[in-house]
mmCIF file of N, CA, C and O in Angstrom:
data_model
loop_
_atom_site.group_PDB
_atom_site.id
_atom_site.type_symbol
_atom_site.label_atom_id
_atom_site.label_comp_id
_atom_site.label_asym_id
_atom_site.label_seq_id
_atom_site.Cartn_x
_atom_site.Cartn_y
_atom_site.Cartn_z
ATOM 1 N N MET A 1 -18.733 41.859 67.748
ATOM 2 C CA MET A 1 -19.040 42.530 68.824
ATOM 3 C C MET A 1 -18.139 43.177 69.622
ATOM 4 O O MET A 1 -17.282 42.674 70.098
ATOM 5 N N MET A 2 -18.409 44.625 69.399
ATOM 6 C CA MET A 2 -17.228 45.591 70.081
ATOM 7 C C MET A 2 -17.612 45.000 72.063
ATOM 8 O O MET A 2 -18.512 45.448 72.165
ATOM 9 N N PRO A 3 -16.365 45.180 72.472
ATOM 10 C CA PRO A 3 -16.942 45.030 73.810
ATOM 11 C C PRO A 3 -17.197 46.353 74.238
ATOM 12 O O PRO A 3 -16.443 47.536 73.807
ATOM 13 N N THR A 4 -17.960 46.530 75.628
ATOM 14 C CA THR A 4 -18.363 47.651 75.974
ATOM 15 C C THR A 4 -17.141 47.970 77.153
ATOM 16 O O THR A 4 -17.140 48.871 78.072
ATOM 17 N N ASN A 5 -16.508 46.806 77.417
ATOM 18 C CA ASN A 5 -15.639 47.539 79.226
ATOM 19 C C ASN A 5 -14.366 48.139 78.601
ATOM 20 O O ASN A 5 -13.898 47.765 77.696
ATOM 21 N N PRO A 6 -14.634 49.532 78.852
ATOM 22 C CA PRO A 6 -13.197 50.491 78.206
ATOM 23 C C PRO A 6 -12.046 49.805 78.435
ATOM 24 O O PRO A 6 -11.170 50.059 77.214
ATOM 25 N N VAL A 7 -11.714 48.768 79.412
ATOM 26 C CA VAL A 7 -10.404 48.996 79.613
ATOM 27 C C VAL A 7 -9.979 47.599 78.720
ATOM 28 O O VAL A 7 -8.816 47.366 78.022
ATOM 29 N N LEU A 8 -10.714 46.880 78.625
ATOM 30 C CA LEU A 8 -10.700 45.379 77.346
ATOM 31 C C LEU A 8 -10.646 45.914 75.972
ATOM 32 O O LEU A 8 -10.121 45.856 75.232
ATOM 33 N N LEU A 9 -11.527 47.038 75.770
ATOM 34 C CA LEU A 9 -12.021 47.910 74.568
ATOM 35 C C LEU A 9 -10.324 48.167 73.728
ATOM 36 O O LEU A 9 -9.941 48.042 72.982
ATOM 37 N N MET A 10 -10.134 49.014 75.025
ATOM 38 C CA MET A 10 -8.902 50.229 74.781
ATOM 39 C C MET A 10 -7.658 48.931 74.380
ATOM 40 O O MET A 10 -6.647 49.256 73.507
ATOM 41 N N SER A 11 -7.721 47.713 75.200
ATOM 42 C CA SER A 11 -6.230 46.774 75.284
ATOM 43 C C SER A 11 -6.358 46.232 73.328
ATOM 44 O O SER A 11 -5.512 45.909 72.666
ATOM 45 N N ILE A 12 -7.591 46.217 73.036
ATOM 46 C CA ILE A 12 -8.212 45.264 71.732
ATOM 47 C C ILE A 12 -7.257 46.322 70.530
ATOM 48 O O ILE A 12 -7.220 46.129 69.879
ATOM 49 N N VAL A 13 -8.095 47.393 70.859
ATOM 50 C CA VAL A 13 -8.103 48.684 70.245
ATOM 51 C C VAL A 13 -6.373 48.638 69.443
ATOM 52 O O VAL A 13 -6.099 48.918 68.364
ATOM 53 N N ASN A 14 -5.919 49.331 70.727
ATOM 54 C CA ASN A 14 -4.379 49.358 70.824
ATOM 55 C C ASN A 14 -3.547 48.300 70.217
ATOM 56 O O ASN A 14 -2.437 48.407 69.208
ATOM 57 N N THR A 15 -3.817 47.257 70.412
ATOM 58 C CA THR A 15 -3.010 46.047 69.867
ATOM 59 C C THR A 15 -3.504 45.921 68.335
ATOM 60 O O THR A 15 -2.317 45.805 67.471
ATOM 61 N N ALA A 16 -4.835 45.832 68.060
ATOM 62 C CA ALA A 16 -4.809 46.016 66.561
ATOM 63 C C ALA A 16 -4.363 47.473 65.662
ATOM 64 O O ALA A 16 -3.885 47.346 64.374
ATOM 65 N N LEU A 17 -4.398 48.267 66.677
ATOM 66 C CA LEU A 17 -3.341 49.421 65.879
ATOM 67 C C LEU A 17 -2.033 49.373 65.343
ATOM 68 O O LEU A 17 -1.653 49.762 64.416
ATOM 69 N N ARG A 18 -1.738 48.894 66.302
ATOM 70 C CA ARG A 18 -0.173 48.531 66.557
ATOM 71 C C ARG A 18 -0.134 47.525 65.530
ATOM 72 O O ARG A 18 1.159 47.702 64.825
ATOM 73 N N ASP A 19 -0.792 46.692 65.394
ATOM 74 C CA ASP A 19 -0.341 45.060 64.503
ATOM 75 C C ASP A 19 -0.626 45.620 63.005
ATOM 76 O O ASP A 19 -0.410 44.571 62.006
ATOM 77 N N THR A 20 -1.733 46.149 62.680
ATOM 78 C CA THR A 20 -2.418 45.709 61.628
ATOM 79 C C THR A 20 -3.235 47.098 60.919
ATOM 80 O O THR A 20 -2.903 47.398 60.174
ATOM 81 N N TYR A 21 -3.919 48.035 62.054
ATOM 82 C CA TYR A 21 -4.556 49.058 61.001
ATOM 83 C C TYR A 21 -3.624 50.428 61.567
ATOM 84 O O TYR A 21 -2.808 50.758 62.197
ATOM 85 N N ASP A 22 -3.915 51.378 60.289
ATOM 86 C CA ASP A 22 -3.258 52.738 60.479
ATOM 87 C C ASP A 22 -4.308 53.760 61.181
ATOM 88 O O ASP A 22 -3.647 54.965 61.123
ATOM 89 N N SER A 23 -5.533 53.668 61.258
ATOM 90 C CA SER A 23 -6.217 54.484 61.774
ATOM 91 C C SER A 23 -7.548 53.533 62.659
ATOM 92 O O SER A 23 -8.094 52.684 62.386
ATOM 93 N N PRO A 24 -8.210 54.590 63.934
ATOM 94 C CA PRO A 24 -9.330 53.778 64.514
ATOM 95 C C PRO A 24 -10.360 53.738 63.404
ATOM 96 O O PRO A 24 -11.237 52.553 63.327
ATOM 97 N N MET A 25 -10.376 54.670 62.594
ATOM 98 C CA MET A 25 -11.831 54.423 61.393
ATOM 99 C C MET A 25 -11.268 53.309 60.445
ATOM 100 O O MET A 25 -12.448 52.449 60.348
ATOM 101 N N ALA A 26 -10.326 52.831 60.215
ATOM 102 C CA ALA A 26 -9.900 51.404 59.476
ATOM 103 C C ALA A 26 -10.466 50.602 59.929
ATOM 104 O O ALA A 26 -10.684 49.609 59.755
ATOM 105 N N LEU A 27 -9.907 50.495 61.509
ATOM 106 C CA LEU A 27 -10.272 49.190 62.062
ATOM 107 C C LEU A 27 -11.710 49.170 62.403
ATOM 108 O O LEU A 27 -12.072 47.806 62.256
ATOM 109 N N CYS A 28 -12.536 50.126 62.504
ATOM 110 C CA CYS A 28 -13.713 50.191 63.077
ATOM 111 C C CYS A 28 -14.537 49.569 61.534
ATOM 112 O O CYS A 28 -15.534 48.705 61.642
ATOM 113 N N ASP A 29 -14.137 49.938 60.482
ATOM 114 C CA ASP A 29 -14.630 49.641 58.976
ATOM 115 C C ASP A 29 -14.565 48.128 59.156
ATOM 116 O O ASP A 29 -15.460 47.579 58.409
ATOM 117 N N ASP A 30 -13.491 47.638 59.216
ATOM 118 C CA ASP A 30 -13.092 46.083 59.011
ATOM 119 C C ASP A 30 -13.885 45.369 60.167
ATOM 120 O O ASP A 30 -14.335 44.395 59.296
ATOM 121 N N LYS A 31 -13.955 45.660 61.172
ATOM 122 C CA LYS A 31 -14.574 45.037 62.231
ATOM 123 C C LYS A 31 -16.677 45.513 62.065
ATOM 124 O O LYS A 31 -17.203 44.746 63.215
ATOM 125 N N ASP A 32 -16.746 46.129 61.658
ATOM 126 C CA ASP A 32 -18.061 46.634 61.339
ATOM 127 C C ASP A 32 -18.415 47.015 62.963
ATOM 128 O O ASP A 32 -19.415 46.920 63.394
ATOM 129 N N TRP A 33 -17.978 48.172 63.400
ATOM 130 C CA TRP A 33 -18.064 48.764 64.675
ATOM 131 C C TRP A 33 -18.381 50.367 64.087
ATOM 132 O O TRP A 33 -17.979 50.855 63.236
ATOM 133 N N SER A 34 -19.251 50.674 64.917
ATOM 134 C CA SER A 34 -19.245 52.060 64.655
ATOM 135 C C SER A 34 -18.344 53.133 65.685
ATOM 136 O O SER A 34 -17.782 52.723 66.995
ATOM 137 N N TYR A 35 -17.601 53.811 64.795
ATOM 138 C CA TYR A 35 -16.487 54.283 65.609
ATOM 139 C C TYR A 35 -17.053 55.831 66.490
ATOM 140 O O TYR A 35 -16.048 55.678 67.551
ATOM 141 N N GLU A 36 -18.047 56.061 66.486
ATOM 142 C CA GLU A 36 -18.671 56.896 67.194
ATOM 143 C C GLU A 36 -18.689 56.243 68.725
ATOM 144 O O GLU A 36 -18.229 56.727 69.249
ATOM 145 N N ASP A 37 -19.336 55.142 68.316
ATOM 146 C CA ASP A 37 -19.291 54.192 69.861
ATOM 147 C C ASP A 37 -18.299 54.063 70.460
ATOM 148 O O ASP A 37 -18.255 54.155 71.738
ATOM 149 N N MET A 38 -17.505 53.453 69.888
ATOM 150 C CA MET A 38 -16.313 53.286 70.427
ATOM 151 C C MET A 38 -15.183 54.350 71.099
ATOM 152 O O MET A 38 -14.814 53.819 71.971
ATOM 153 N N ASN A 39 -15.076 55.429 69.795
ATOM 154 C CA ASN A 39 -14.858 56.548 70.437
ATOM 155 C C ASN A 39 -15.593 57.010 71.782
ATOM 156 O O ASN A 39 -14.600 57.315 73.203
ATOM 157 N N LYS A 40 -16.712 56.925 72.031
ATOM 158 C CA LYS A 40 -17.359 57.654 72.972
ATOM 159 C C LYS A 40 -17.139 56.637 74.236
ATOM 160 O O LYS A 40 -16.582 57.123 75.644
ATOM 161 N N ILE A 41 -17.201 55.372 74.399
ATOM 162 C CA ILE A 41 -16.657 54.365 75.538
ATOM 163 C C ILE A 41 -15.449 54.963 76.204
ATOM 164 O O ILE A 41 -15.003 55.158 77.004
ATOM 165 N N LEU A 42 -14.253 54.877 74.456
ATOM 166 C CA LEU A 42 -12.788 55.122 75.161
ATOM 167 C C LEU A 42 -12.962 56.607 75.784
ATOM 168 O O LEU A 42 -12.160 56.998 76.642
ATOM 169 N N ASN A 43 -13.375 58.036 75.187
ATOM 170 C CA ASN A 43 -13.219 59.163 75.802
ATOM 171 C C ASN A 43 -14.181 59.183 77.179
ATOM 172 O O ASN A 43 -13.480 59.834 77.991
ATOM 173 N N ASP A 44 -15.087 58.579 77.108
ATOM 174 C CA ASP A 44 -15.822 58.861 78.807
ATOM 175 C C ASP A 44 -15.492 57.957 80.072
ATOM 176 O O ASP A 44 -15.023 58.241 80.984
ATOM 177 N N ALA A 45 -14.134 56.912 79.089
ATOM 178 C CA ALA A 45 -12.975 56.164 80.349
ATOM 179 C C ALA A 45 -11.812 57.273 80.560
ATOM 180 O O ALA A 45 -11.002 56.639 81.189
ATOM 181 N N GLY A 46 -11.679 58.319 79.642
ATOM 182 C CA GLY A 46 -10.837 59.087 79.939
ATOM 183 C C GLY A 46 -9.335 58.604 78.881
ATOM 184 O O GLY A 46 -8.440 59.165 78.925
ATOM 185 N N TYR A 47 -9.445 57.917 78.112
ATOM 186 C CA TYR A 47 -8.717 57.242 76.963
ATOM 187 C C TYR A 47 -9.229 58.450 75.698
ATOM 188 O O TYR A 47 -10.053 58.552 74.988
ATOM 189 N N THR A 48 -7.594 59.197 75.198
ATOM 190 C CA THR A 48 -7.947 59.832 73.834
ATOM 191 C C THR A 48 -7.188 59.291 73.026
ATOM 192 O O THR A 48 -6.047 58.910 73.171
ATOM 193 N N TYR A 49 -7.407 59.348 71.370
ATOM 194 C CA TYR A 49 -6.470 59.006 70.469
ATOM 195 C C TYR A 49 -5.321 59.992 69.925
ATOM 196 O O TYR A 49 -5.446 61.226 69.876
ATOM 197 N N ASN A 50 -4.115 59.584 69.851
ATOM 198 C CA ASN A 50 -2.716 60.278 69.653
ATOM 199 C C ASN A 50 -2.515 59.615 68.009
ATOM 200 O O ASN A 50 -2.199 58.510 67.938
ATOM 201 N N SER A 51 -2.687 60.715 67.444
ATOM 202 C CA SER A 51 -2.916 59.832 65.789
ATOM 203 C C SER A 51 -1.081 59.905 65.416
ATOM 204 O O SER A 51 -0.647 59.511 64.908
ATOM 205 N N GLU A 52 -0.071 60.691 66.372
ATOM 206 C CA GLU A 52 1.484 60.134 66.125
ATOM 207 C C GLU A 52 1.777 59.332 66.687
ATOM 208 O O GLU A 52 2.418 58.151 66.252
ATOM 209 N N LEU A 53 0.792 58.293 67.451
ATOM 210 C CA LEU A 53 1.808 56.803 68.189
ATOM 211 C C LEU A 53 0.854 56.430 67.886
ATOM 212 O O LEU A 53 0.787 55.050 67.778
ATOM 213 N N ASN A 54 -0.610 56.483 67.063
ATOM 214 C CA ASN A 54 -1.674 55.374 66.307
ATOM 215 C C ASN A 54 -2.035 55.065 67.455
ATOM 216 O O ASN A 54 -2.300 53.467 67.423
ATOM 217 N N GLN A 55 -2.444 55.654 68.746
ATOM 218 C CA GLN A 55 -3.069 54.558 69.632
ATOM 219 C C GLN A 55 -3.767 55.399 70.756
ATOM 220 O O GLN A 55 -3.672 57.096 70.787
ATOM 221 N N TYR A 56 -4.346 55.197 71.449
ATOM 222 C CA TYR A 56 -5.274 55.403 72.700
ATOM 223 C C TYR A 56 -4.725 55.496 74.155
ATOM 224 O O TYR A 56 -3.869 54.682 74.499
ATOM 225 N N LYS A 57 -4.744 56.633 74.570
ATOM 226 C CA LYS A 57 -3.596 56.851 76.030
ATOM 227 C C LYS A 57 -5.012 57.109 76.819
ATOM 228 O O LYS A 57 -5.310 58.104 76.474
#
């Protein structure tokens, strides 16, 4: 189950991107999360994905 708290979600996602995954889509595919839902939660909280860094900032 994907966390809905944006700060917690961002922390989990960035850790997973740093340690394991090369993109948020790969993370979502593996975790069976909706990329659109995850991205909306993070974007609504002001976080955007930086592909060069492979993290949300």
